[in-house]
Coordinates of C-alpha atoms and ligand atoms in Angstrom, one line a residue:
M1 CA 25.4 -19.1 -3.6
S2 CA 27.9 -17.9 -6.1
L3 CA 29.5 -14.5 -6.4
F4 CA 29.1 -12.1 -9.4
S5 CA 32.8 -12.8 -10.4
E6 CA 32.0 -16.5 -10.7
L7 CA 29.2 -15.8 -13.2
G8 CA 31.6 -14.6 -15.9
L9 CA 31.4 -10.9 -15.3
S10 CA 34.5 -8.7 -15.7
Q11 CA 36.2 -7.0 -12.8
E12 CA 35.0 -3.5 -13.9
I13 CA 31.4 -4.6 -13.6
V14 CA 31.8 -6.6 -10.4
S15 CA 33.5 -3.6 -8.7
A16 CA 30.6 -1.3 -9.8
L17 CA 28.2 -3.8 -8.3
T18 CA 30.2 -3.8 -5.1
D19 CA 29.9 0.0 -5.0
L20 CA 26.1 -0.4 -5.3
G21 CA 26.1 -2.8 -2.4
Y22 CA 25.2 -5.9 -4.5
E23 CA 27.1 -8.6 -2.7
K24 CA 25.6 -11.8 -4.1
P25 CA 23.5 -12.4 -7.2
T26 CA 19.8 -13.0 -6.7
T27 CA 18.3 -16.3 -8.0
I28 CA 17.3 -14.8 -11.4
Q29 CA 20.7 -13.2 -11.8
E30 CA 22.4 -16.5 -11.0
K31 CA 20.4 -18.2 -13.6
A32 CA 20.2 -15.6 -16.3
I33 CA 23.7 -14.1 -16.4
P34 CA 25.7 -17.2 -17.3
Q35 CA 23.0 -18.3 -19.7
I36 CA 23.0 -15.1 -21.7
L37 CA 26.8 -14.9 -21.6
S38 CA 27.3 -18.4 -22.9
S39 CA 24.5 -18.8 -25.4
Q40 CA 22.7 -17.0 -28.2
D41 CA 19.5 -18.8 -27.4
D42 CA 16.4 -16.8 -26.7
L43 CA 15.3 -16.6 -23.1
K44 CA 12.0 -16.7 -21.4
A45 CA 12.2 -15.7 -17.8
F46 CA 9.6 -15.8 -15.1
A47 CA 10.5 -13.0 -12.8
Q48 CA 8.6 -10.5 -10.7
T49 CA 9.4 -7.0 -9.8
G50 CA 11.9 -6.8 -7.1
T51 CA 13.8 -10.0 -8.0
G52 CA 16.7 -8.2 -9.4
K53 CA 15.7 -8.9 -13.0
T54 CA 17.1 -5.6 -14.3
A55 CA 20.7 -6.6 -13.5
A56 CA 19.8 -10.2 -14.7
F57 CA 19.4 -9.0 -18.3
S58 CA 21.5 -5.9 -18.4
L59 CA 24.8 -7.2 -16.9
P60 CA 25.4 -9.8 -19.5
I61 CA 24.5 -7.4 -22.3
I62 CA 26.9 -4.7 -20.9
E63 CA 29.6 -7.4 -20.7
Q64 CA 29.2 -8.2 -24.4
I65 CA 28.6 -4.7 -25.9
D66 CA 31.2 -3.7 -28.5
S67 CA 32.2 -0.3 -27.2
K68 CA 34.1 0.5 -30.4
N69 CA 30.9 0.3 -32.4
K70 CA 28.6 3.2 -31.8
N71 CA 25.5 1.6 -33.4
T72 CA 22.6 0.6 -31.2
Q73 CA 23.2 -3.0 -30.2
A74 CA 20.6 -3.5 -27.5
I75 CA 17.1 -2.3 -27.2
I76 CA 15.3 -2.7 -23.9
L77 CA 11.5 -2.1 -23.9
S78 CA 9.7 -1.4 -20.7
P79 CA 6.0 -0.6 -20.0
T80 CA 6.4 2.7 -18.2
R81 CA 8.5 5.8 -18.3
E82 CA 9.5 5.4 -14.7
L83 CA 10.7 1.8 -15.2
A84 CA 12.6 2.8 -18.3
I85 CA 14.3 5.6 -16.5
Q86 CA 15.1 3.2 -13.6
I87 CA 16.6 0.7 -16.0
G88 CA 18.6 3.4 -17.8
K89 CA 19.9 4.6 -14.5
N90 CA 20.8 1.1 -13.3
I91 CA 22.7 0.4 -16.6
Q92 CA 24.7 3.7 -16.2
E93 CA 25.7 2.6 -12.7
F94 CA 26.6 -0.9 -13.7
S95 CA 28.8 0.3 -16.6
K96 CA 30.4 3.2 -14.8
N97 CA 33.9 1.6 -15.0
L98 CA 33.6 0.8 -18.7
K99 CA 34.7 3.3 -21.3
N100 CA 32.7 4.4 -24.3
I101 CA 29.5 2.8 -23.4
H102 CA 26.5 5.1 -24.0
I103 CA 23.0 4.6 -23.0
T104 CA 19.9 6.6 -24.1
T105 CA 16.5 6.3 -22.5
V106 CA 13.5 7.3 -24.6
Y107 CA 10.0 7.8 -23.4
G108 CA 6.9 9.9 -23.9
G109 CA 5.9 12.9 -22.0
A110 CA 9.4 14.5 -22.2
S111 CA 11.2 16.5 -24.8
I112 CA 12.0 14.3 -27.8
D113 CA 14.7 16.7 -28.9
D114 CA 17.0 15.9 -26.0
Q115 CA 16.5 12.2 -26.6
I116 CA 17.3 12.7 -30.3
R117 CA 20.4 14.6 -29.5
S118 CA 21.5 11.8 -27.2
L119 CA 20.8 9.2 -29.8
K120 CA 22.7 11.1 -32.5
K121 CA 25.9 10.8 -30.3
G122 CA 25.6 7.1 -30.7
S123 CA 24.1 4.8 -28.0
Q124 CA 24.9 1.2 -27.9
I125 CA 22.1 0.6 -25.5
V126 CA 18.7 2.2 -25.8
V127 CA 16.0 1.8 -23.2
G128 CA 12.5 2.9 -24.1
T129 CA 8.8 2.8 -23.7
P130 CA 7.1 1.2 -26.7
G131 CA 5.3 4.3 -28.0
R132 CA 8.3 6.6 -28.1
T133 CA 10.6 3.9 -29.5
V134 CA 8.2 3.4 -32.4
D135 CA 8.0 7.1 -33.0
L136 CA 11.8 7.4 -33.2
I137 CA 12.1 4.4 -35.5
K138 CA 9.5 6.0 -37.8
R139 CA 11.5 9.2 -37.9
K140 CA 14.5 7.1 -38.7
L141 CA 16.4 8.5 -35.7
L142 CA 16.6 5.1 -34.0
K143 CA 18.1 2.4 -36.2
L144 CA 17.7 -1.2 -35.0
S145 CA 19.3 -2.9 -38.0
E146 CA 22.4 -3.9 -35.9
I147 CA 20.6 -5.0 -32.9
K148 CA 22.0 -8.1 -31.1
W149 CA 19.7 -8.1 -28.1
V150 CA 16.1 -7.2 -27.6
V151 CA 14.8 -7.2 -24.1
L152 CA 11.0 -7.2 -23.4
D153 CA 10.8 -6.3 -19.8
E154 CA 7.5 -6.9 -17.9
A155 CA 6.1 -8.2 -21.2
D156 CA 2.7 -9.0 -19.6
E157 CA 2.3 -5.4 -18.4
M158 CA 3.3 -4.0 -21.9
L159 CA 0.5 -6.1 -23.4
N160 CA -1.9 -5.2 -20.6
M161 CA -1.2 -1.6 -21.5
G162 CA -2.1 -2.0 -25.1
F163 CA 1.4 -2.0 -26.5
K164 CA 1.0 -5.1 -28.6
E165 CA 1.1 -3.2 -31.9
D166 CA 4.1 -1.2 -30.9
L167 CA 6.0 -4.3 -29.9
D168 CA 5.2 -5.9 -33.2
Q169 CA 6.5 -2.8 -35.0
V170 CA 9.8 -2.8 -33.0
L171 CA 10.4 -6.5 -33.4
K172 CA 9.7 -6.3 -37.1
V173 CA 12.6 -3.9 -37.8
T174 CA 15.2 -5.9 -35.8
P175 CA 17.4 -8.3 -37.6
K176 CA 16.6 -12.0 -37.6
E177 CA 19.9 -12.9 -35.9
K178 CA 19.5 -11.6 -32.4
Q179 CA 18.9 -12.8 -28.9
T180 CA 15.4 -12.0 -27.5
L181 CA 15.1 -11.9 -23.8
L182 CA 11.6 -11.8 -22.5
F183 CA 10.9 -11.1 -18.8
S184 CA 7.5 -11.4 -17.4
A185 CA 5.9 -12.1 -14.0
T186 CA 3.0 -13.9 -15.6
F187 CA 2.5 -15.8 -18.8
P188 CA -1.0 -15.3 -20.1
R189 CA -1.9 -16.4 -23.6
E190 CA -0.9 -13.0 -25.1
V191 CA 2.6 -13.2 -23.7
D192 CA 3.0 -16.8 -24.9
A193 CA 1.8 -15.6 -28.4
I194 CA 4.6 -13.0 -28.5
A195 CA 7.1 -15.7 -27.4
K196 CA 5.8 -18.0 -30.1
N197 CA 5.9 -15.4 -32.9
Y198 CA 9.2 -13.8 -32.1
M199 CA 11.4 -16.4 -30.3
H200 CA 13.0 -19.6 -31.3
N201 CA 13.1 -22.4 -28.9
P202 CA 13.6 -20.2 -25.9
V203 CA 15.4 -21.4 -22.8
E204 CA 13.1 -21.0 -19.8
I205 CA 14.2 -19.9 -16.4
S206 CA 12.4 -18.8 -13.3
A207 CA 13.2 -16.9 -10.1
G208 CA 10.6 -19.4 -8.8
K209 CA 9.9 -19.8 -5.1
K210 CA 13.4 -19.1 -4.2
N211 CA 12.7 -15.4 -4.6
A212 CA 13.8 -14.3 -1.2
G213 CA 11.6 -11.2 -1.3
A214 CA 8.4 -13.2 -1.7
D215 CA 9.2 -15.5 1.2
K216 CA 9.3 -12.6 3.6
V217 CA 5.8 -11.5 2.8
S218 CA 2.9 -12.6 5.0
H219 CA -0.5 -12.5 3.5
E220 CA -3.5 -11.4 5.6
Y221 CA -7.1 -10.7 4.9
Y222 CA -9.8 -8.8 6.7
L223 CA -13.4 -9.7 6.1
V224 CA -15.5 -6.5 6.1
S225 CA -18.7 -5.3 4.6
E226 CA -18.6 -3.0 1.6
R227 CA -19.5 0.0 3.7
N228 CA -16.7 -0.7 6.2
R229 CA -14.0 -1.1 3.6
Y230 CA -12.8 2.5 3.9
P231 CA -13.1 2.7 7.7
A232 CA -11.2 -0.5 8.0
L233 CA -8.4 0.9 5.8
K234 CA -8.2 3.9 8.1
R235 CA -7.9 1.7 11.2
L236 CA -5.1 -0.3 9.6
A237 CA -3.3 2.9 8.9
D238 CA -4.0 4.1 12.5
V239 CA -2.9 0.8 14.2
N240 CA 0.4 1.0 12.2
P241 CA 1.7 4.5 12.9
D242 CA 4.9 3.8 10.9
I243 CA 3.0 2.4 7.9
Y244 CA 4.7 3.1 4.5
G245 CA 2.7 1.4 1.8
I246 CA 0.8 1.2 -1.4
V247 CA -3.0 0.8 -1.4
F248 CA -4.0 -0.8 -4.6
C249 CA -7.4 0.0 -6.2
R250 CA -8.7 -1.5 -9.4
T251 CA -10.0 1.7 -11.1
R252 CA -8.8 5.3 -11.4
R253 CA -12.1 6.4 -9.9
D254 CA -11.6 4.3 -6.8
T255 CA -8.0 5.4 -6.6
K256 CA -9.0 9.1 -6.7
N257 CA -11.9 8.6 -4.2
V258 CA -9.9 6.7 -1.6
A259 CA -7.0 9.1 -1.8
A260 CA -9.3 12.1 -1.6
K261 CA -11.0 10.7 1.5
L262 CA -7.7 9.9 3.2
I263 CA -6.2 13.3 2.4
D264 CA -9.4 14.9 3.7
D265 CA -9.1 12.8 6.9
G266 CA -5.6 14.0 7.5
Y267 CA -3.4 11.2 6.3
N268 CA -0.2 11.6 4.4
A269 CA -1.6 10.1 1.2
D270 CA -1.8 10.8 -2.4
A271 CA -3.0 9.1 -5.6
L272 CA -1.1 7.8 -8.6
H273 CA -3.1 7.0 -11.7
G274 CA -3.2 7.4 -15.4
D275 CA -5.2 10.7 -15.4
L276 CA -2.2 12.6 -13.9
S277 CA 0.2 14.4 -16.1
Q278 CA 3.7 13.2 -16.2
A279 CA 4.9 16.1 -14.1
Q280 CA 2.2 15.4 -11.5
R281 CA 3.1 11.7 -11.4
D282 CA 6.8 12.6 -10.9
I283 CA 5.9 14.9 -8.0
V284 CA 3.8 12.2 -6.3
M285 CA 6.4 9.5 -6.8
E286 CA 9.2 11.7 -5.5
K287 CA 7.2 12.6 -2.4
F288 CA 6.5 8.9 -1.8
R289 CA 10.1 7.9 -2.3
A290 CA 11.2 10.6 0.1
K291 CA 8.6 9.2 2.6
H292 CA 6.7 12.5 2.7
L293 CA 3.7 10.3 1.9
Q294 CA 3.0 7.3 4.0
L295 CA 0.3 5.9 1.7
L296 CA 0.3 5.9 -2.0
I297 CA -3.1 5.0 -3.5
A298 CA -2.4 3.5 -7.0
T299 CA -3.7 1.5 -9.8
D300 CA -1.6 -1.5 -10.8
V301 CA -0.3 0.1 -14.0
A302 CA 0.6 3.5 -12.4
A303 CA 2.6 1.8 -9.6
R304 CA 4.8 0.1 -12.2
G305 CA 8.3 1.3 -12.2
L306 CA 8.1 2.8 -8.7
D307 CA 11.2 1.3 -7.2
V308 CA 10.8 1.4 -3.4
N309 CA 12.4 -1.2 -1.3
S310 CA 11.2 -0.4 2.2
L311 CA 7.4 -0.8 2.0
T312 CA 6.0 -2.1 5.2
H313 CA 2.6 -2.9 3.7
V314 CA 0.8 -3.5 0.5
I315 CA -2.9 -3.1 0.8
N316 CA -5.3 -4.6 -1.7
Y317 CA -8.2 -2.2 -1.2
K318 CA -9.8 -4.4 -3.9
L319 CA -8.3 -7.6 -5.0
P320 CA -7.1 -7.6 -8.7
D321 CA -9.1 -9.5 -11.3
Q322 CA -6.3 -11.9 -12.0
A323 CA -4.4 -13.9 -9.3
E324 CA -1.2 -13.1 -11.2
N325 CA -1.6 -9.5 -10.5
Y326 CA -1.8 -10.1 -6.8
T327 CA 1.8 -11.4 -6.9
H328 CA 2.9 -8.3 -8.6
R329 CA 1.3 -6.2 -5.9
S330 CA 2.5 -8.2 -2.9
G331 CA 6.0 -8.5 -4.4
R332 CA 6.4 -4.8 -3.8
T333 CA 6.8 -5.4 -0.1
G334 CA 9.2 -7.8 1.8
R335 CA 12.1 -6.6 -0.3
A336 CA 15.8 -6.3 0.4
G337 CA 15.6 -8.8 3.2
K338 CA 12.9 -7.0 5.1
E339 CA 9.6 -8.4 6.2
G340 CA 6.4 -7.2 4.5
I341 CA 2.7 -7.6 4.9
S342 CA 0.3 -7.9 2.1
I343 CA -3.3 -7.2 3.1
A344 CA -6.5 -7.9 1.3
L345 CA -9.7 -6.2 2.3
I346 CA -12.5 -8.4 1.2
N347 CA -16.2 -8.9 1.6
N348 CA -18.1 -12.2 1.7
R349 CA -18.5 -12.5 -2.1
E350 CA -14.8 -11.9 -2.7
K351 CA -13.7 -14.7 -0.4
N352 CA -13.6 -17.1 -3.4
A353 CA -10.9 -15.0 -5.0
L354 CA -8.4 -16.0 -2.3
K355 CA -8.1 -19.6 -3.3
P356 CA -6.5 -19.1 -6.7
I357 CA -4.2 -16.5 -5.2
E358 CA -3.1 -19.0 -2.5
K359 CA -2.4 -21.5 -5.2
K360 CA -0.3 -19.0 -7.0
I361 CA 1.7 -17.8 -4.0
G362 CA 2.0 -21.2 -2.4
K363 CA 0.9 -19.7 0.9
K364 CA -2.3 -19.4 2.9
F365 CA -3.9 -16.1 3.8
I366 CA -4.3 -15.6 7.5
Q367 CA -7.6 -14.0 8.6
K368 CA -7.1 -11.0 10.8
Q369 CA -9.5 -8.9 12.9
V370 CA -9.9 -5.2 12.1
P371 CA -8.3 -3.6 15.2
N372 CA -10.6 -2.0 17.7
G373 CA -10.2 1.4 19.2
R374 CA -8.3 0.1 22.2
E375 CA -5.6 -1.6 20.1
I376 CA -5.2 1.5 18.0
C377 CA -5.0 3.8 20.9
E378 CA -2.5 1.6 22.6
N379 CA -0.2 1.5 19.5
Q380 CA -0.5 5.2 19.1
L381 CA 0.3 5.8 22.7
F382 CA 3.5 3.8 22.6
K383 CA 4.4 5.5 19.4
L384 CA 3.9 8.8 21.2
I385 CA 6.1 7.7 24.0
E386 CA 8.8 6.7 21.5
R387 CA 8.6 10.1 19.9
V388 CA 9.0 11.8 23.3
K389 CA 12.1 9.6 24.0
D390 CA 13.6 10.4 20.6
V391 CA 12.9 14.0 20.2
E392 CA 15.9 16.2 20.0
V393 CA 15.9 19.0 22.5
N394 CA 17.4 22.3 21.4
D395 CA 18.9 23.4 24.7
Q396 CA 20.0 26.8 23.5
Q397 CA 16.6 27.8 22.2
I398 CA 14.6 26.5 25.1
E399 CA 17.0 27.7 27.8
S400 CA 15.5 31.2 28.2
Y401 CA 12.0 29.9 28.7
L402 CA 12.9 27.2 31.2
E403 CA 12.6 29.4 34.3
S404 CA 9.1 30.6 33.5
I405 CA 8.0 27.1 32.4
D406 CA 9.3 25.8 35.7
T407 CA 7.4 28.4 37.6
Q408 CA 4.2 27.5 35.8
L409 CA 4.5 23.8 36.3
K410 CA 6.0 23.7 39.8
D411 CA 2.9 22.5 41.5
I412 CA 2.3 19.5 39.2
S413 CA 3.9 16.2 40.2
R414 CA 6.2 14.4 37.8
E415 CA 3.6 11.7 37.4
D416 CA 0.8 14.2 36.5
L417 CA 3.1 16.1 34.3
I418 CA 3.8 13.1 32.2
K419 CA 0.1 12.2 32.0
K420 CA -0.7 15.7 30.9
F421 CA 1.9 15.9 28.2
V422 CA 0.9 12.6 26.7
S423 CA -2.7 13.4 26.9
I424 CA -2.3 16.4 24.6
E425 CA -2.1 14.1 21.7
F426 CA -3.6 10.9 23.1
N427 CA -6.9 12.5 24.0
K428 CA -7.7 12.9 20.3
F429 CA -7.2 9.3 19.7
L430 CA -9.3 8.3 22.7
S431 CA -12.1 10.5 21.8
Y432 CA -12.2 9.5 18.2
Y433 CA -12.2 5.8 19.0
E434 CA -14.5 6.0 21.9
G435 CA -17.5 4.0 21.0
A436 CA -16.1 3.0 17.7
D437 CA -17.9 0.1 16.0
D438 CA -16.6 -3.3 15.4
L439 CA -15.9 -3.4 11.7
N440 CA -15.4 -7.1 11.4
G441 CA -17.8 -9.2 9.6
D442 CA -19.4 -9.8 6.3
D443 CA -22.3 -8.2 4.5
S444 CA -25.0 -10.4 6.0
K445 CA -24.0 -9.7 9.6
E446 CA -23.9 -6.0 8.7
R447 CA -27.4 -6.2 7.2
R448 CA -28.6 -7.8 10.4
R449 CA -27.2 -5.0 12.4
S450 CA -27.8 -2.2 10.0
G451 CA -30.8 -0.9 11.9
D452 CA -32.8 -0.2 8.7
E453 CA -35.8 -2.3 9.4
N454 CA -34.8 -4.5 12.4
F455 CA -34.0 -1.9 14.9
T456 CA -35.9 0.9 16.7
R457 CA -33.9 4.0 17.4
F458 CA -34.2 5.7 20.8
Y459 CA -33.3 9.1 22.1
I460 CA -31.9 9.3 25.7
N461 CA -31.4 12.5 27.6
L462 CA -27.9 11.6 28.7
G463 CA -24.6 12.3 26.9
K464 CA -20.9 12.7 27.4
M465 CA -21.5 15.6 29.8
D466 CA -23.2 13.1 32.1
G467 CA -20.3 10.7 31.9
L468 CA -22.1 8.4 29.5
N469 CA -20.1 6.2 27.2
P470 CA -21.2 3.2 25.2
A471 CA -20.3 0.7 27.9
K472 CA -22.2 2.7 30.5
L473 CA -25.2 3.0 28.2
M474 CA -25.2 -0.8 27.6
G475 CA -25.0 -1.2 31.4
L476 CA -28.0 1.1 31.7
I477 CA -30.0 -0.8 29.1
N478 CA -29.1 -4.1 30.8
E479 CA -30.2 -2.8 34.1
N480 CA -33.5 -1.5 32.9
L481 CA -34.5 -4.1 30.4
S482 CA -35.8 -7.3 31.9
K483 CA -34.9 -9.4 28.9
R484 CA -31.7 -11.3 28.0
D485 CA -29.8 -11.4 24.9
V486 CA -31.5 -8.4 23.1
E487 CA -29.6 -7.2 20.1
I488 CA -28.3 -3.6 20.4
G489 CA -27.6 -1.8 17.2
Q490 CA -25.9 1.5 16.8
I491 CA -25.0 3.7 19.7
E492 CA -24.2 7.4 19.3
I493 CA -23.1 9.3 22.3
L494 CA -23.4 13.1 21.8
K495 CA -22.6 15.9 24.2
S496 CA -25.9 16.2 26.2
F497 CA -28.0 13.4 24.7
S498 CA -27.5 10.1 22.8
F499 CA -29.1 7.6 20.5
F500 CA -29.2 3.9 20.6
E501 CA -30.9 1.1 18.6
I502 CA -32.6 -2.0 19.9
D503 CA -34.1 -4.9 18.2
K504 CA -37.6 -3.6 17.2
A505 CA -39.3 -6.6 18.8
F506 CA -38.3 -5.2 22.2
A507 CA -39.2 -1.5 21.6
D508 CA -42.1 -1.5 24.1
K509 CA -40.0 -3.3 26.7
V510 CA -37.4 -0.6 26.4
L511 CA -39.9 2.2 26.9
Q512 CA -41.5 0.4 29.9
G513 CA -38.1 -0.5 31.4
F514 CA -36.8 3.1 31.3
E515 CA -40.0 4.6 32.8
H516 CA -38.6 5.0 36.3
A517 CA -34.9 4.8 35.4
E518 CA -32.3 7.0 37.0
F519 CA -28.7 7.8 36.1
G520 CA -26.4 9.6 38.6
G521 CA -29.5 10.8 40.5
R522 CA -31.1 12.1 37.3
A523 CA -34.4 11.0 35.8
V524 CA -33.8 9.3 32.5
I525 CA -36.0 10.1 29.5
V526 CA -36.1 7.6 26.7
E527 CA -38.2 8.1 23.6
I528 CA -38.5 6.5 20.2
T529 CA -37.0 8.7 17.5
K530 CA -36.7 8.7 13.8
K531 CA -33.7 7.2 12.1
P532 CA -31.4 9.7 10.4
K533 CA -31.6 9.6 6.6
G534 CA -29.3 7.2 5.0
G535 CA -29.4 4.7 7.9
R536 CA -26.5 4.5 10.3
S537 CA -24.5 7.6 10.4
R538 CA -21.4 7.0 12.4
S539 CA -19.1 5.0 10.2
G540 CA -19.9 7.3 7.3
K541 CA -19.8 10.7 9.0
R542 CA -16.7 10.6 11.1
G543 CA -13.5 11.7 9.7
G544 CA -10.3 9.7 10.2
F545 CA -8.9 10.4 13.5
G546 CA -6.7 13.4 13.1
G547 CA -9.2 14.6 10.5
G548 CA -8.3 18.1 9.5
R549 CA -5.5 18.3 12.1
K550 CA -2.8 18.2 9.6
S551 CA -2.5 19.3 6.1
R552 CA -1.6 17.3 3.1
G553 CA 2.0 16.5 2.8
D554 CA 2.7 16.9 6.5
S555 CA 5.1 14.1 7.1
N556 CA 4.9 14.3 10.8
R557 CA 1.4 13.1 11.4
S558 CA 2.7 10.1 13.2
G559 CA 6.3 11.0 13.8
G560 CA 8.5 8.9 11.6
G561 CA 10.6 7.3 14.3
G562 CA 11.2 3.6 14.4
Y563 CA 8.8 2.3 17.0
K564 CA 7.9 -1.3 16.3
G565 CA 6.2 -2.3 19.5
R566 CA 2.8 -4.0 19.0
S567 CA -0.2 -3.9 21.1
S568 CA -0.3 -6.7 23.6
S569 CA -4.0 -6.8 23.4
R570 CA -4.3 -7.9 19.8
G571 CA -7.2 -10.2 19.3
G572 CA -9.3 -7.9 21.4
K573 CA -8.8 -9.7 24.7
K574 CA -8.8 -6.5 26.6
G575 CA -12.0 -5.4 24.9
G576 CA -12.5 -2.4 22.8
F577 CA -13.7 1.1 23.7
G578 CA -17.0 0.2 22.1
G579 CA -17.4 -2.9 24.1
S580 CA -19.7 -5.7 23.0
K581 CA -23.0 -4.6 21.6
R582 CA -24.9 -7.6 22.8
N583 CA -27.0 -7.2 25.8
R584 CA -25.6 -9.9 28.0
R585 CA -26.5 -10.3 31.6
Ligands
AMP601 P1 14.6 -5.2 -9.9 O1 13.9 -6.4 -9.8 O2 15.7 -5.2 -11.0 O3 13.7 -4.0 -10.1 O4 15.5 -5.0 -8.6 C1 14.9 -4.7 -7.3 C2 15.8 -4.0 -6.4 O5 16.8 -4.9 -5.9 C3 16.5 -2.8 -6.9 O6 16.5 -1.8 -6.0 C4 18.0 -3.3 -7.1 O7 18.9 -2.2 -7.0 C5 18.1 -4.3 -6.0 N1 19.0 -5.5 -6.4 C6 19.0 -6.2 -7.5 N2 20.0 -7.1 -7.5 C7 20.6 -7.1 -6.3 C8 21.6 -7.8 -5.6 N3 22.2 -8.8 -6.2 N4 21.9 -7.5 -4.4 C9 21.3 -6.4 -3.8 N5 20.3 -5.7 -4.3 C10 19.9 -6.0 -5.6

């Protein structure tokens, strides 16, 4: 791999890059920089977010800008305000050692007067969103008659967002003699049409598969029923206490709903979508960048321009319509040499959507099982231990209490003390996931077990107070039912009584079987009962674990340390808290 100095960039720029920690050019930079420096040809570049494309087009432009000429020489169009600001900021950083180079960033949702003032001082490079750029052109405050470079960044996204007319208007007022650089992650017909209309024999380059970021991403899918999509999302968040990711939804409505539920359930989450005001979006993005939010629920468009390098996960709550957009999403993790996981939550019908994506990414999805309660509790327990190990003790503050603490705890052994401290937090996890359902499986399986028509619901006069848990209840059913392999549906253990469902064909057998049953010396009463309205209640009713424990924006829900240990029982070998729901004897 070459060095930036070998690509034809001046020492001033190379040293600014060194200050930024850019050691070696990325693939797209290696290809684009010498090309743009040495040729006037138009350029069509396939490049995803995160490949280093900003530097790929801006460095050769900065290198060639005539700093003595105050007219605008380069216009860079980008789909969102955030991306425009990011590009403007990058260019400032890249050109910090060069004198008399001025950059103005123009975008909607902010004072136009400040932008006009900056333009009037003379800016050789203007970065803008299409709408505001056209506005300023119309007001004759932005003159593009001496333009040498036009950059269309994320061209596919600009067209997706309905900026076709604005692009036409900008391109119309630029001189014929110029170099057009078009960067796009995908090349649907509309982007090709722009390339055809406005570019002349463009050279094509691609970051291709060498994109180091993409190689570090593993792609996983979880097959769940529609009703279990949200509970599965929560489990994925719970089994990864250090999760820092974007959850992609397809619509604003979904985005709002999922975020509202997560917030309600006590997660550090928030939504990013087009209905938010610019100020609201800024606040959400800042909180996410600062890691005060662990999960950002976003639409594809809203997440554009959010430059975050350390995402652990990208979760496709719903897969995008087009395979190309999946690559946009997954390319947001596995950046800067880190590993990343891109997850798709899919139901049976959506399975077909995986094939075209696999073709596009050149990798296979791996099917994973939604973690059970035990795996989650294990991960959370180890995370807790890690937090205990890492916590900073303020000796001065705690000193005066030590004696009295010591007196109060003196009769408890070290072993018991550890157990007790850990249990303060851990008990919440245990009790939330006790009896938790297996969320794996497609719709048909779900229907079979849904209990609506195929199951009879029973009341039993035993509950948690009696030491009953799902495993014990299944044992009790097995004991008293003289039939093998009877399907057991939902189990709901309450304080002093419980409910369970059994294949309705065996309803009579259950009643007979429990006639003389005993549990812990107590007579057991089992009766047929009505199903609650709306069918199964558990997966819908329960909050996320930790529900209501912490308020929105609380960054400490799961610590924030660096524990990376994984459950050794992945794959469910050790069995879940809910155990198997099949009556096996
Ligand atoms: P971009 O695709 O331009 O949005 O860049 C993605 C991220 O990679 C940004 O945070 C850049 O600062 C960073 N980056 C770009 N090029 C390099 C490089 N050659 N070395 C290290 N980091 C880079």
